[in-house]
């Protein structure tokens, strides 16, 4: 096709606008041709698994993708509504050549997306995505007769996945009351089920999807309903998922937010003590809070940093065989149990740590102090020159030197828009804002289009 279709996390856009059923069908065919070709031939028919979140558009997009896969000679197992990590789990467990997730994650309901997984349930790298783009709209030999794919539903999907999640625990979790915000998304059923099977008293909110209300003023992007519910019900903690449940943010019993960096810090210490933190190392992105880096250094834990995006975290974890990684946004990857971020798994592991340490969440989260952080977006600039313009570089160096060990500056070009993100951490919010505004002014003046 010549142009890039895949973004930072699959193909995403307005459903039936950018992301049409025709495009979904073509992507299904192309993915089958590429990914089955890269898989290990077992002598059996190629197999794909397909799952989706609760968006109404997911229904027609699922059928379109399934049609494309089956038309390319691939047998398809429909998992129906299931979190992204659940689709990854079944891609691995069923030995599928291809996994497909139809979801726009935390985006608003009108959007949707298509993400592909390779054998083993791992996300695709850039090279595979380019191969899929390259074969779209090219000639191919269509299977006919008995060589076309067969489509079947999977039975007991939610129950099997919940059992897998509960099996990761080291102890029962009786006596804990928890609020779970399901974001009216893909984990509305499996999230409460897994927590209850673990012994938790669960108060589920935003767990009644109607196809239109996914992420609507709820979930990990809108924590206020969860904070209010935790305090009102006297819960030990609260957890907020996003639409496809691959991320999790927490709230302690006081209603205070525990973000992805704090979650990783808590889990890193627990895994170190249990001997399951490979090489005493955790993988995080360059956007992780300086307070996280300081806390890990004081605990003797190494932090490997990557570019922003869970795919880059996963690549580094795979390279080093590391067992914990994630992002401030709540994508937490526990590679002993999952191949991608898993919000329900993260919630369970945090509760397991609370039970093991016999400590409330706010006390565990106090292991790190979040440095005030300000992010300013500077639009309509030449982002390609952000790292090379001499005055921009000099301004960044000067502000970084002035902050010393008490702050941090990061300029990052957006991956999808003509803008530069200026992130500053400093001892106070006012100081961080002042530095960010000064740097944004330099970027605006020097790099304006």
CSV table of C-alpha atoms in Angstrom, one decimal:
chain,number,residue,atom,x,y,z
A,1,UNK,CA,0.0,0.0,0.0
A,2,UNK,CA,3.0,2.3,0.4
A,3,UNK,CA,1.8,4.2,3.5
A,4,UNK,CA,1.9,3.4,7.2
A,5,UNK,CA,-1.3,2.0,8.6
A,6,UNK,CA,0.0,0.8,12.0
A,7,UNK,CA,0.5,3.3,14.8
A,8,UNK,CA,2.2,2.9,18.1
A,9,UNK,CA,-0.3,0.2,19.2
A,10,UNK,CA,-1.8,-1.4,16.1
A,11,UNK,CA,-4.3,0.2,13.7
A,12,UNK,CA,-6.6,2.7,15.4
A,13,UNK,CA,-9.1,5.3,14.4
A,14,UNK,CA,-12.7,6.3,14.1
A,15,UNK,CA,-14.7,3.1,13.6
A,16,UNK,CA,-16.5,3.0,10.2
A,17,UNK,CA,-14.6,6.2,9.3
A,18,UNK,CA,-10.9,5.5,9.3
A,19,UNK,CA,-11.2,1.9,10.5
A,20,UNK,CA,-13.8,0.4,8.1
A,21,UNK,CA,-14.9,-3.2,7.7
A,22,UNK,CA,-13.2,-3.3,4.4
A,23,UNK,CA,-9.9,-2.3,5.9
A,24,UNK,CA,-10.5,-4.8,8.7
A,25,UNK,CA,-11.1,-7.6,6.2
A,26,UNK,CA,-7.9,-6.7,4.2
A,27,UNK,CA,-5.9,-6.6,7.4
A,28,UNK,CA,-7.1,-10.1,8.4
A,29,UNK,CA,-6.1,-11.5,5.1
A,30,UNK,CA,-2.7,-9.8,5.1
A,31,UNK,CA,-1.9,-10.7,8.7
A,32,UNK,CA,-2.8,-14.4,8.0
A,33,UNK,CA,-0.4,-14.4,5.0
A,34,UNK,CA,2.5,-12.9,6.9
A,35,UNK,CA,2.1,-14.3,10.4
A,36,UNK,CA,1.3,-17.8,9.4
A,37,UNK,CA,4.3,-17.7,7.1
A,38,UNK,CA,6.5,-16.8,10.1
A,39,UNK,CA,5.1,-19.4,12.4
A,40,UNK,CA,6.6,-22.9,12.9
A,41,UNK,CA,4.8,-25.4,10.7
A,42,UNK,CA,3.2,-28.1,12.8
A,43,UNK,CA,1.5,-30.1,10.1
A,44,UNK,CA,-1.9,-28.8,11.4
A,45,UNK,CA,-4.1,-26.1,9.9
A,46,UNK,CA,-3.2,-22.5,10.7
A,47,UNK,CA,-5.1,-21.1,13.7
A,48,UNK,CA,-6.1,-17.7,14.9
A,49,UNK,CA,-7.9,-16.4,18.0
A,50,UNK,CA,-9.9,-13.2,18.0
A,51,UNK,CA,-11.2,-11.2,20.9
A,52,UNK,CA,-12.7,-7.7,21.4
A,53,UNK,CA,-13.8,-5.2,23.9
A,54,UNK,CA,-17.4,-4.0,24.4
A,55,UNK,CA,-17.6,-1.2,21.8
A,56,UNK,CA,-20.6,-1.6,19.5
A,57,UNK,CA,-18.4,-1.3,16.5
A,58,UNK,CA,-16.4,-4.3,17.6
A,59,UNK,CA,-19.2,-6.5,16.5
A,60,UNK,CA,-18.9,-5.7,12.8
A,61,UNK,CA,-15.1,-5.3,12.9
A,62,UNK,CA,-14.8,-8.7,14.5
A,63,UNK,CA,-16.8,-10.4,11.7
A,64,UNK,CA,-14.8,-8.6,9.1
A,65,UNK,CA,-11.4,-9.7,10.6
A,66,UNK,CA,-12.7,-13.2,11.0
A,67,UNK,CA,-13.9,-13.2,7.4
A,68,UNK,CA,-10.4,-12.1,6.2
A,69,UNK,CA,-8.6,-14.8,8.3
A,70,UNK,CA,-10.9,-17.6,7.2
A,71,UNK,CA,-10.7,-16.5,3.6
A,72,UNK,CA,-7.0,-16.9,3.8
A,73,UNK,CA,-7.4,-20.5,5.0
A,74,UNK,CA,-7.0,-19.9,8.7
A,75,UNK,CA,-9.2,-21.6,11.3
A,76,UNK,CA,-10.6,-19.0,13.7
A,77,UNK,CA,-11.6,-19.3,17.3
A,78,UNK,CA,-13.8,-16.5,18.5
A,79,UNK,CA,-13.0,-15.6,22.1
A,80,UNK,CA,-15.7,-12.8,22.1
A,81,UNK,CA,-15.4,-10.1,24.8
A,82,UNK,CA,-12.1,-10.5,26.6
A,83,UNK,CA,-9.2,-8.3,27.8
A,84,UNK,CA,-6.2,-7.8,25.5
A,85,UNK,CA,-4.0,-9.9,27.9
A,86,UNK,CA,-6.6,-12.6,27.8
A,87,UNK,CA,-6.4,-12.8,24.0
A,88,UNK,CA,-2.6,-13.0,24.4
A,89,UNK,CA,-3.0,-15.8,26.9
A,90,UNK,CA,-5.2,-17.9,24.6
A,91,UNK,CA,-2.9,-17.2,21.6
A,92,UNK,CA,-0.2,-18.9,23.6
A,93,UNK,CA,-2.3,-21.6,25.3
A,94,UNK,CA,-4.1,-22.7,22.1
A,95,UNK,CA,-0.9,-22.6,20.0
A,96,UNK,CA,-2.4,-20.1,17.6
A,97,UNK,CA,-0.4,-18.6,14.8
A,98,UNK,CA,-2.2,-15.3,15.0
A,99,UNK,CA,-4.0,-13.4,17.8
A,100,UNK,CA,-6.2,-10.5,17.1
A,101,UNK,CA,-7.5,-7.9,19.6
A,102,UNK,CA,-10.3,-5.5,18.4
A,103,UNK,CA,-10.1,-2.6,20.8
A,104,UNK,CA,-9.1,1.1,21.1
A,105,UNK,CA,-8.0,0.6,24.7
A,106,UNK,CA,-8.6,3.8,26.7
A,107,UNK,CA,-9.9,5.8,23.7
A,108,UNK,CA,-13.5,7.1,23.6
A,109,UNK,CA,-16.2,4.8,22.3
A,110,UNK,CA,-16.4,6.1,18.6
A,111,UNK,CA,-12.8,4.9,18.0
A,112,UNK,CA,-11.7,1.3,17.6
A,113,UNK,CA,-8.6,-0.6,16.8
A,114,UNK,CA,-7.0,-3.8,15.6
A,115,UNK,CA,-3.9,-5.2,17.3
A,116,UNK,CA,-2.2,-8.4,16.1
A,117,UNK,CA,-0.2,-10.9,18.2
A,118,UNK,CA,2.4,-13.3,16.9
A,119,UNK,CA,2.8,-16.9,18.1
A,120,UNK,CA,3.2,-17.0,21.9
A,121,UNK,CA,0.9,-14.0,22.4
A,122,UNK,CA,3.6,-11.3,21.8
A,123,UNK,CA,3.1,-8.0,20.2
A,124,UNK,CA,4.4,-7.5,16.7
A,125,UNK,CA,7.6,-5.6,16.0
A,126,UNK,CA,7.9,-2.9,13.4
A,127,UNK,CA,9.3,-5.2,10.8
A,128,UNK,CA,6.3,-7.6,10.9
A,129,UNK,CA,3.9,-4.6,10.8
A,130,UNK,CA,5.7,-3.3,7.7
A,131,UNK,CA,5.4,-6.8,6.1
A,132,UNK,CA,1.6,-6.8,6.7
A,133,UNK,CA,1.3,-3.4,5.1
A,134,UNK,CA,3.4,-4.4,2.1
A,135,UNK,CA,1.3,-7.4,1.2
A,136,UNK,CA,-2.1,-5.6,1.4
A,137,UNK,CA,-3.7,-5.1,-2.0
A,138,UNK,CA,-1.2,-7.6,-3.7
A,139,UNK,CA,-2.2,-10.7,-5.6
A,140,UNK,CA,-2.5,-13.9,-3.6
A,141,UNK,CA,-3.7,-17.5,-4.2
A,142,UNK,CA,-7.1,-17.8,-2.5
A,143,UNK,CA,-7.9,-21.1,-0.9
A,144,UNK,CA,-11.2,-22.8,-2.1
A,145,UNK,CA,-13.3,-25.7,-1.2
A,146,UNK,CA,-12.3,-27.4,2.0
A,147,UNK,CA,-9.1,-25.3,2.4
A,148,UNK,CA,-10.9,-22.2,3.6
A,149,UNK,CA,-10.9,-21.6,7.3
A,150,UNK,CA,-13.5,-22.7,9.8
A,151,UNK,CA,-14.9,-20.5,12.5
A,152,UNK,CA,-15.9,-21.7,16.0
A,153,UNK,CA,-16.7,-20.1,19.3
A,154,UNK,CA,-14.5,-20.9,22.4
A,155,UNK,CA,-16.3,-22.3,25.4
A,156,UNK,CA,-15.5,-21.3,29.0
A,157,UNK,CA,-13.2,-18.5,27.9
A,158,UNK,CA,-13.8,-16.1,30.8
A,159,UNK,CA,-13.8,-18.9,33.4
A,160,UNK,CA,-10.5,-20.3,32.1
A,161,UNK,CA,-8.8,-17.0,32.1
A,162,UNK,CA,-10.0,-16.1,35.6
A,163,UNK,CA,-8.6,-19.4,36.9
A,164,UNK,CA,-5.3,-18.6,35.3
A,165,UNK,CA,-5.1,-15.2,37.0
A,166,UNK,CA,-6.0,-16.6,40.4
A,167,UNK,CA,-3.4,-19.3,40.0
A,168,UNK,CA,-0.7,-16.7,40.1
A,169,UNK,CA,-1.3,-15.8,43.7
A,170,UNK,CA,0.8,-17.1,46.6
A,171,UNK,CA,-2.0,-16.9,49.2
A,172,UNK,CA,-5.8,-16.5,49.6
A,173,UNK,CA,-7.0,-12.9,49.8
A,174,UNK,CA,-9.9,-13.3,52.2
A,175,UNK,CA,-10.8,-10.3,54.4
A,176,UNK,CA,-10.1,-7.6,51.8
A,177,UNK,CA,-12.8,-5.3,50.5
A,178,UNK,CA,-12.0,-3.8,47.1
A,179,UNK,CA,-13.7,-1.5,44.6
A,180,UNK,CA,-13.0,-2.4,40.9
A,181,UNK,CA,-13.8,0.1,38.1
A,182,UNK,CA,-14.2,-2.0,35.0
A,183,UNK,CA,-14.6,1.0,32.7
A,184,UNK,CA,-17.6,-0.7,31.1
A,185,UNK,CA,-15.0,-2.5,29.1
A,186,UNK,CA,-13.6,-6.0,28.3
A,187,UNK,CA,-13.0,-7.0,31.9
A,188,UNK,CA,-16.5,-6.3,33.2
A,189,UNK,CA,-17.0,-10.0,33.7
A,190,UNK,CA,-13.6,-11.6,34.2
A,191,UNK,CA,-12.3,-8.9,36.6
A,192,UNK,CA,-14.9,-9.3,39.4
A,193,UNK,CA,-14.9,-13.0,38.8
A,194,UNK,CA,-11.1,-13.4,39.3
A,195,UNK,CA,-11.0,-11.2,42.4
A,196,UNK,CA,-14.0,-13.0,44.0
A,197,UNK,CA,-12.5,-16.4,43.3
A,198,UNK,CA,-9.3,-15.2,45.1
A,199,UNK,CA,-11.5,-14.5,48.2
A,200,UNK,CA,-11.9,-10.7,47.8
A,201,UNK,CA,-15.1,-8.9,48.6
A,202,UNK,CA,-15.6,-7.0,45.4
A,203,UNK,CA,-17.7,-3.9,44.8
A,204,UNK,CA,-17.8,-3.6,41.0
A,205,UNK,CA,-18.6,-0.3,39.4
A,206,UNK,CA,-19.0,0.6,35.7
A,207,UNK,CA,-19.5,-3.1,35.0
A,208,UNK,CA,-22.6,-2.8,32.8
A,209,UNK,CA,-21.4,-2.2,29.2
A,210,UNK,CA,-24.1,-1.3,26.6
A,211,UNK,CA,-21.7,-0.9,23.7
A,212,UNK,CA,-21.7,2.9,24.0
A,213,UNK,CA,-20.4,3.6,27.5
A,214,UNK,CA,-16.9,2.2,27.5
A,215,UNK,CA,-14.4,4.5,29.2
A,216,UNK,CA,-17.2,7.1,29.6
A,217,UNK,CA,-16.2,9.2,32.6
A,218,UNK,CA,-14.8,6.1,34.3
A,219,UNK,CA,-11.9,3.7,34.4
A,220,UNK,CA,-8.2,4.6,34.4
A,221,UNK,CA,-8.7,7.9,32.6
A,222,UNK,CA,-11.3,9.2,35.1
A,223,UNK,CA,-10.4,8.1,38.6
A,224,UNK,CA,-12.9,10.3,40.5
A,225,UNK,CA,-15.8,7.7,40.7
A,226,UNK,CA,-13.3,5.1,42.0
A,227,UNK,CA,-11.9,7.5,44.6
A,228,UNK,CA,-15.3,8.4,45.9
A,229,UNK,CA,-16.5,4.7,46.0
A,230,UNK,CA,-13.4,3.5,47.9
A,231,UNK,CA,-13.9,6.1,50.6
A,232,UNK,CA,-17.7,5.6,50.8
A,233,UNK,CA,-17.5,1.8,51.1
A,234,UNK,CA,-14.5,1.8,53.4
A,235,UNK,CA,-12.5,-0.4,51.0
A,236,UNK,CA,-8.9,-1.4,51.5
A,237,UNK,CA,-8.1,-0.3,47.9
A,238,UNK,CA,-9.6,0.4,44.5
A,239,UNK,CA,-8.5,-0.5,41.0
A,240,UNK,CA,-9.3,1.2,37.7
A,241,UNK,CA,-9.0,-0.6,34.4
A,242,UNK,CA,-9.2,0.8,30.9
A,243,UNK,CA,-11.3,-0.4,28.0
A,244,UNK,CA,-9.2,-3.4,27.1
A,245,UNK,CA,-7.9,-4.0,30.7
A,246,UNK,CA,-4.2,-4.0,29.9
A,247,UNK,CA,-3.6,-1.2,32.4
A,248,UNK,CA,-4.4,-0.6,36.0
A,249,UNK,CA,-4.2,2.3,38.3
A,250,UNK,CA,-4.9,2.0,42.1
A,251,UNK,CA,-6.5,4.1,44.8
A,252,UNK,CA,-5.6,3.6,48.5
A,253,UNK,CA,-8.2,3.5,51.3
A,254,UNK,CA,-7.8,7.3,51.7
A,255,UNK,CA,-8.8,7.9,48.1
A,256,UNK,CA,-5.3,8.9,47.0
A,257,UNK,CA,-4.0,7.7,43.6
A,258,UNK,CA,-1.3,5.1,43.3
A,259,UNK,CA,0.1,5.4,39.8
A,260,UNK,CA,2.0,3.0,37.6
A,261,UNK,CA,5.4,4.0,39.0
A,262,UNK,CA,4.3,3.4,42.5
A,263,UNK,CA,2.8,0.1,41.6
A,264,UNK,CA,6.0,-1.0,40.0
A,265,UNK,CA,8.0,0.1,43.0
A,266,UNK,CA,5.8,-1.9,45.4
A,267,UNK,CA,5.9,-5.0,43.2
A,268,UNK,CA,9.7,-4.7,42.6
A,269,UNK,CA,10.4,-4.8,46.3
A,270,UNK,CA,8.1,-7.7,46.9
A,271,UNK,CA,9.6,-9.7,44.0
A,272,UNK,CA,13.1,-8.9,45.1
A,273,UNK,CA,12.3,-10.2,48.5
A,274,UNK,CA,10.7,-13.3,47.0
A,275,UNK,CA,13.6,-13.9,44.7
A,276,UNK,CA,11.6,-13.5,41.5
A,277,UNK,CA,12.9,-10.2,40.3
A,278,UNK,CA,15.4,-11.2,37.6
A,279,UNK,CA,18.8,-9.6,38.2
A,280,UNK,CA,17.1,-7.2,40.6
A,281,UNK,CA,16.1,-5.2,37.6
A,282,UNK,CA,12.9,-3.4,36.5
A,283,UNK,CA,12.3,-2.0,33.1
A,284,UNK,CA,10.6,1.5,32.8
A,285,UNK,CA,10.3,4.3,30.3
A,286,UNK,CA,12.0,7.6,30.2
A,287,UNK,CA,8.8,9.2,31.5
A,288,UNK,CA,8.9,7.4,34.8
A,289,UNK,CA,9.0,9.8,37.7
A,290,UNK,CA,12.3,10.7,39.2
A,291,UNK,CA,11.0,9.6,42.6
A,292,UNK,CA,10.7,6.1,41.2
A,293,UNK,CA,14.3,6.1,40.0
A,294,UNK,CA,15.5,7.4,43.4
A,295,UNK,CA,13.6,4.8,45.3
A,296,UNK,CA,14.8,1.9,43.2
A,297,UNK,CA,18.4,3.1,43.5
A,298,UNK,CA,18.1,3.3,47.3
A,299,UNK,CA,16.7,-0.2,47.3
A,300,UNK,CA,19.6,-1.6,45.2
A,301,UNK,CA,17.3,-2.3,42.2
A,302,UNK,CA,18.5,-1.4,38.7
A,303,UNK,CA,16.2,0.4,36.4
A,304,UNK,CA,16.6,-0.1,32.6
A,305,UNK,CA,14.8,2.7,30.7
A,306,UNK,CA,13.3,2.6,27.3
A,307,UNK,CA,11.4,4.8,24.9
A,308,UNK,CA,7.7,5.5,25.8
A,309,UNK,CA,5.4,2.6,24.9
A,310,UNK,CA,4.8,-0.8,26.4
A,311,UNK,CA,6.1,-2.5,23.2
A,312,UNK,CA,9.6,-1.1,23.9
A,313,UNK,CA,9.3,-2.1,27.5
A,314,UNK,CA,8.5,-5.6,26.4
A,315,UNK,CA,11.4,-5.7,23.9
A,316,UNK,CA,13.8,-4.8,26.7
A,317,UNK,CA,12.3,-7.3,29.1
A,318,UNK,CA,12.6,-10.0,26.5
A,319,UNK,CA,16.2,-9.0,25.7
A,320,UNK,CA,17.3,-9.3,29.3
A,321,UNK,CA,14.9,-11.9,30.5
A,322,UNK,CA,13.5,-9.4,33.0
A,323,UNK,CA,10.4,-10.2,35.0
A,324,UNK,CA,8.9,-6.8,35.8
A,325,UNK,CA,8.4,-3.7,33.7
A,326,UNK,CA,5.9,-1.0,32.9
A,327,UNK,CA,4.8,2.6,32.5
A,328,UNK,CA,3.5,5.4,34.7
A,329,UNK,CA,0.1,5.0,32.9
A,330,UNK,CA,-0.5,1.7,34.6
A,331,UNK,CA,0.8,-0.8,31.9
A,332,UNK,CA,2.5,-3.2,34.2
A,333,UNK,CA,4.1,-6.3,32.7
A,334,UNK,CA,4.7,-9.4,34.9
A,335,UNK,CA,6.5,-11.7,32.4
A,336,UNK,CA,6.3,-14.8,34.6
A,337,UNK,CA,2.5,-14.8,34.1
A,338,UNK,CA,1.8,-12.6,31.0
A,339,UNK,CA,3.2,-11.4,27.7
A,340,UNK,CA,1.6,-8.0,27.9
A,341,UNK,CA,0.2,-5.6,30.5
A,342,UNK,CA,-2.6,-7.1,32.4
A,343,UNK,CA,-4.8,-4.9,34.7
A,344,UNK,CA,-6.6,-7.6,36.6
A,345,UNK,CA,-3.3,-9.5,37.2
A,346,UNK,CA,-1.7,-6.3,38.4
A,347,UNK,CA,-4.6,-5.7,40.9
A,348,UNK,CA,-4.3,-9.3,42.2
A,349,UNK,CA,-0.5,-9.1,42.6
A,350,UNK,CA,-0.8,-5.8,44.5
A,351,UNK,CA,-3.4,-7.4,46.8
A,352,UNK,CA,-1.1,-10.4,47.2
A,353,UNK,CA,1.7,-8.0,48.2
A,354,UNK,CA,-0.5,-6.2,50.7
A,355,UNK,CA,-1.5,-9.6,52.3
A,356,UNK,CA,2.1,-10.8,52.4
A,357,UNK,CA,3.5,-7.6,54.0
A,358,UNK,CA,0.4,-7.2,56.2
A,359,UNK,CA,0.4,-3.6,55.2
A,360,UNK,CA,-2.1,-1.1,53.7
A,361,UNK,CA,-1.6,0.1,50.2
A,362,UNK,CA,-0.8,3.7,51.2
A,363,UNK,CA,2.1,2.5,53.4
A,364,UNK,CA,3.5,0.3,50.7
A,365,UNK,CA,3.2,3.2,48.2
A,366,UNK,CA,5.2,5.4,50.5
A,367,UNK,CA,8.4,3.6,49.4
A,368,UNK,CA,8.7,6.3,46.7
A,369,UNK,CA,7.9,10.0,46.8
A,370,UNK,CA,6.5,11.3,43.5
A,371,UNK,CA,8.4,14.3,42.3
A,372,UNK,CA,6.0,17.1,40.9
A,373,UNK,CA,5.9,16.6,37.2
A,374,UNK,CA,4.6,19.0,34.5
A,375,UNK,CA,4.0,18.1,30.8
A,376,UNK,CA,3.6,20.8,28.2
A,377,UNK,CA,2.7,20.0,24.6
A,378,UNK,CA,4.1,22.5,22.0
A,379,UNK,CA,2.2,22.0,18.8
A,380,UNK,CA,2.9,23.0,15.2
A,381,UNK,CA,6.7,22.7,15.4
A,382,UNK,CA,9.4,20.8,13.5
A,383,UNK,CA,9.7,18.0,15.9
A,384,UNK,CA,12.6,16.4,13.9
A,385,UNK,CA,14.9,19.2,15.0
A,386,UNK,CA,14.1,19.0,18.7
A,387,UNK,CA,17.2,17.2,19.6
A,388,UNK,CA,19.6,19.0,17.3
A,389,UNK,CA,18.7,22.7,17.3
A,390,UNK,CA,21.7,24.3,19.2
A,391,UNK,CA,19.6,26.9,21.1
A,392,UNK,CA,17.0,24.2,22.2
A,393,UNK,CA,19.8,21.9,23.3
A,394,UNK,CA,21.6,24.7,25.2
A,395,UNK,CA,18.3,25.7,26.9
A,396,UNK,CA,17.7,22.1,28.0
A,397,UNK,CA,21.3,21.7,29.3
A,398,UNK,CA,21.1,25.0,31.2
A,399,UNK,CA,17.8,24.1,32.9
A,400,UNK,CA,19.0,20.5,33.7
A,401,UNK,CA,22.2,21.9,35.2
A,402,UNK,CA,20.2,24.3,37.4
A,403,UNK,CA,17.9,21.5,38.7
A,404,UNK,CA,20.9,19.2,39.3
A,405,UNK,CA,19.9,16.1,41.3
A,406,UNK,CA,16.6,17.7,42.4
A,407,UNK,CA,14.8,17.6,39.0
A,408,UNK,CA,14.8,16.4,35.4
A,409,UNK,CA,14.1,17.7,31.9
A,410,UNK,CA,12.9,15.6,29.0
A,411,UNK,CA,12.1,16.8,25.5
A,412,UNK,CA,10.2,14.2,23.4
A,413,UNK,CA,8.9,14.5,19.9
A,414,UNK,CA,5.4,13.0,19.6
A,415,UNK,CA,5.2,9.8,17.6
A,416,UNK,CA,1.9,10.7,15.9
A,417,UNK,CA,1.6,14.6,15.9
A,418,UNK,CA,3.7,17.6,14.8
A,419,UNK,CA,4.4,18.6,18.4
A,420,UNK,CA,7.1,18.3,21.0
A,421,UNK,CA,6.4,17.3,24.6
A,422,UNK,CA,8.3,19.1,27.3
A,423,UNK,CA,8.4,17.2,30.6
A,424,UNK,CA,9.9,18.7,33.7
A,425,UNK,CA,10.3,17.4,37.3
A,426,UNK,CA,11.2,19.7,40.1
A,427,UNK,CA,10.9,19.9,43.9
A,428,UNK,CA,7.7,21.9,43.6
A,429,UNK,CA,4.9,22.1,41.0
A,430,UNK,CA,5.4,25.8,40.5
A,431,UNK,CA,9.1,25.4,39.8
A,432,UNK,CA,8.4,22.6,37.3
A,433,UNK,CA,5.8,24.7,35.6
A,434,UNK,CA,8.2,27.7,35.3
A,435,UNK,CA,10.9,25.6,33.8
A,436,UNK,CA,8.5,23.8,31.4
A,437,UNK,CA,7.1,27.2,30.2
A,438,UNK,CA,10.5,28.6,29.6
A,439,UNK,CA,11.6,25.6,27.5
A,440,UNK,CA,8.3,25.5,25.7
A,441,UNK,CA,8.9,29.1,24.7
A,442,UNK,CA,12.3,28.3,23.3
A,443,UNK,CA,10.9,25.3,21.4
A,444,UNK,CA,8.0,27.4,20.0
A,445,UNK,CA,10.4,30.2,18.9
A,446,UNK,CA,13.1,28.0,17.3
A,447,UNK,CA,11.1,25.2,15.8
A,448,UNK,CA,7.9,26.9,14.6
A,449,UNK,CA,6.7,25.6,11.3
